Amino acid sequence: MKRRNFLTSAVLAGALAASTTAFAQDDTKTIGVAIPSATHGFMGGLNYHAQESIKRLEETYPELEFVLATAGNAGKMVNDIEDMVATRDIDALVVLPFESEPLTSPVKAVADQGIWVTVVDRGLSQPGIEDLYVAGDNPGFGRMAGEYFRENLNEGDNIVVLRGIPTTLDNERVEAFTAAIEGSGINVLDMQHGNWNRDDAFNVMQDFLSKYDDIDAVWAADDDMAIGVMEAIAQAGREDEMWVVGGAGMKEIIKRIMDGDPQLPVNVTYPPAQISTAIELTALGLVSNTPVTGRFIIGSQLITPENAEQFYFPDSPF
């Protein structure tokens, strides 16, 4: 698959619907999709959107085939990708790395063979390997949360922070959040990895609560982690002491914001449907001359009680 020029956001709106088949019916192209397993809400939503996109694209483009693999750890994802190359002779790979560092060399090996690579969400530790990068606005995600903390806390107030899995995107979020509160006088008491997991976040928050008597707010940075955090706070009977900001727009969280829950004042969007954008752009590059190289960043928005209804989708899997 040849390298192509940068895609502008306007292209996607009509190109998939308008493009005609560029290959003969017997010239089948195969796209491998490697993503983490649906171990928590965000990944559940992402898996749902990946499956729906593949189903839709297979119907639209009979000359395309897909192989989808999900992994619960980095080692399995590496094996899945190697198997796609060896046994399915894939023409393109769409990958959301389980972790950045362990997936960098294996994905580079795929790219070095001339196979198109689209990286989603969690960037690789070496820049420039992928042809296309699709993600939410991770610096914007952290900055928006940090600005809310800065505007709604006072000098001397104390917060704790839960990080995700060690990845480039987690680094980007935390760096932007830290920069946003710099000079505000807000004290970051502690910062630990909750791995975007409810149980891990519950354990981390229990540790925070046992160590610190005065916590004014929590940046959970993820809605699954926010649920674990709130459960730990509830068990400690400290609900009235602190509020929590998660992220990604889980419907249960959005409903509580709509209802004016003081423990959940706002949220920051980070859509799991970004996997659909990545798969559809990759498919578009295979079946047409549409340029799809570059970076496609989906902006974050602040969800408040005033606008929460716009982001509430009760039938959504996430």
GROMACS .gro file of C-alpha atoms in nm, residues 169-284:
model
  116
  169LEU     CA    1  -0.095   0.863   2.570
  170ASP     CA    2  -0.098   0.839   2.950
  171ASN     CA    3   0.222   1.044   2.957
  172GLU     CA    4   0.065   1.306   2.731
  173ARG     CA    5  -0.246   1.332   2.949
  174VAL     CA    6  -0.057   1.360   3.277
  175GLU     CA    7   0.195   1.610   3.142
  176ALA     CA    8  -0.085   1.833   3.013
  177PHE     CA    9  -0.282   1.805   3.337
  178THR     CA   10   0.027   1.890   3.543
  179ALA     CA   11   0.107   2.188   3.323
  180ALA     CA   12  -0.253   2.317   3.356
  181ILE     CA   13  -0.241   2.326   3.736
  182GLU     CA   14   0.117   2.452   3.760
  183GLY     CA   15   0.139   2.766   3.972
  184SER     CA   16  -0.213   2.723   4.112
  185GLY     CA   17  -0.099   2.618   4.458
  186ILE     CA   18  -0.293   2.290   4.428
  187ASN     CA   19  -0.104   2.010   4.602
  188VAL     CA   20  -0.071   1.676   4.423
  189LEU     CA   21  -0.040   1.441   4.720
  190ASP     CA   22   0.014   1.125   4.520
  191MET     CA   23   0.000   0.981   4.169
  192GLN     CA   24  -0.022   0.606   4.100
  193HIS     CA   25  -0.116   0.379   3.809
  194GLY     CA   26  -0.471   0.241   3.822
  195ASN     CA   27  -0.428   0.081   3.477
  196TRP     CA   28  -0.772   0.197   3.354
  197ASN     CA   29  -0.915  -0.083   3.567
  198ARG     CA   30  -1.189  -0.059   3.832
  199ASP     CA   31  -1.035  -0.309   4.072
  200ASP     CA   32  -0.686  -0.161   4.045
  201ALA     CA   33  -0.828   0.189   4.091
  202PHE     CA   34  -1.026   0.073   4.395
  203ASN     CA   35  -0.706  -0.062   4.553
  204VAL     CA   36  -0.505   0.250   4.470
  205MET     CA   37  -0.775   0.477   4.611
  206GLN     CA   38  -0.799   0.269   4.929
  207ASP     CA   39  -0.426   0.324   4.973
  208PHE     CA   40  -0.465   0.699   4.914
  209LEU     CA   41  -0.749   0.720   5.166
  210SER     CA   42  -0.548   0.538   5.430
  211LYS     CA   43  -0.248   0.768   5.382
  212TYR     CA   44  -0.418   1.106   5.346
  213ASP     CA   45  -0.674   1.257   5.580
  214ASP     CA   46  -0.739   1.563   5.365
  215ILE     CA   47  -0.826   1.506   4.996
  216ASP     CA   48  -1.037   1.765   4.814
  217ALA     CA   49  -1.059   1.610   4.468
  218VAL     CA   50  -0.951   1.311   4.259
  219TRP     CA   51  -0.847   1.305   3.896
  220ALA     CA   52  -0.933   0.948   3.800
  221ALA     CA   53  -0.870   1.024   3.430
  222ASP     CA   54  -1.099   0.737   3.320
  223ASP     CA   55  -1.459   0.644   3.398
  224ASP     CA   56  -1.386   0.282   3.489
  225MET     CA   57  -1.124   0.403   3.733
  226ALA     CA   58  -1.367   0.666   3.861
  227ILE     CA   59  -1.616   0.391   3.951
  228GLY     CA   60  -1.349   0.203   4.147
  229VAL     CA   61  -1.241   0.525   4.314
  230MET     CA   62  -1.596   0.613   4.419
  231GLU     CA   63  -1.652   0.266   4.562
  232ALA     CA   64  -1.341   0.303   4.778
  233ILE     CA   65  -1.453   0.650   4.890
  234ALA     CA   66  -1.800   0.515   4.975
  235GLN     CA   67  -1.660   0.227   5.178
  236ALA     CA   68  -1.451   0.477   5.373
  237GLY     CA   69  -1.756   0.698   5.429
  238ARG     CA   70  -1.581   1.003   5.283
  239GLU     CA   71  -1.818   1.090   4.996
  240ASP     CA   72  -1.876   1.444   5.124
  241GLU     CA   73  -1.506   1.526   5.138
  242MET     CA   74  -1.405   1.513   4.771
  243TRP     CA   75  -1.527   1.513   4.412
  244VAL     CA   76  -1.405   1.298   4.125
  245VAL     CA   77  -1.338   1.364   3.756
  246GLY     CA   78  -1.304   1.063   3.529
  247GLY     CA   79  -1.309   1.066   3.151
  248ALA     CA   80  -1.435   0.907   2.827
  249GLY     CA   81  -1.811   0.961   2.869
  250MET     CA   82  -1.944   0.635   3.015
  251LYS     CA   83  -2.323   0.650   3.012
  252GLU     CA   84  -2.358   0.575   3.384
  253ILE     CA   85  -2.127   0.864   3.466
  254ILE     CA   86  -2.302   1.099   3.224
  255LYS     CA   87  -2.640   1.015   3.378
  256ARG     CA   88  -2.511   1.108   3.722
  257ILE     CA   89  -2.377   1.437   3.587
  258MET     CA   90  -2.717   1.504   3.427
  259ASP     CA   91  -2.878   1.440   3.765
  260GLY     CA   92  -2.647   1.691   3.935
  261ASP     CA   93  -2.443   1.446   4.145
  262PRO     CA   94  -2.201   1.669   4.342
  263GLN     CA   95  -1.943   1.390   4.353
  264LEU     CA   96  -1.923   1.391   3.970
  265PRO     CA   97  -1.929   1.755   3.858
  266VAL     CA   98  -1.790   1.710   3.504
  267ASN     CA   99  -1.640   1.462   3.258
  268VAL     CA  100  -1.409   1.483   2.957
  269THR     CA  101  -1.487   1.302   2.632
  270TYR     CA  102  -1.262   1.039   2.473
  271PRO     CA  103  -1.475   0.829   2.236
  272PRO     CA  104  -1.421   0.452   2.199
  273ALA     CA  105  -1.571   0.487   1.850
  274GLN     CA  106  -1.234   0.622   1.737
  275ILE     CA  107  -1.155   0.261   1.635
  276SER     CA  108  -1.428   0.293   1.371
  277THR     CA  109  -1.257   0.601   1.230
  278ALA     CA  110  -0.927   0.413   1.213
  279ILE     CA  111  -1.069   0.103   1.044
  280GLU     CA  112  -1.279   0.300   0.796
  281LEU     CA  113  -0.992   0.528   0.696
  282THR     CA  114  -0.764   0.228   0.645
  283ALA     CA  115  -1.030   0.057   0.433
  284LEU     CA  116  -1.080   0.375   0.235
   0.00000   0.00000   0.00000
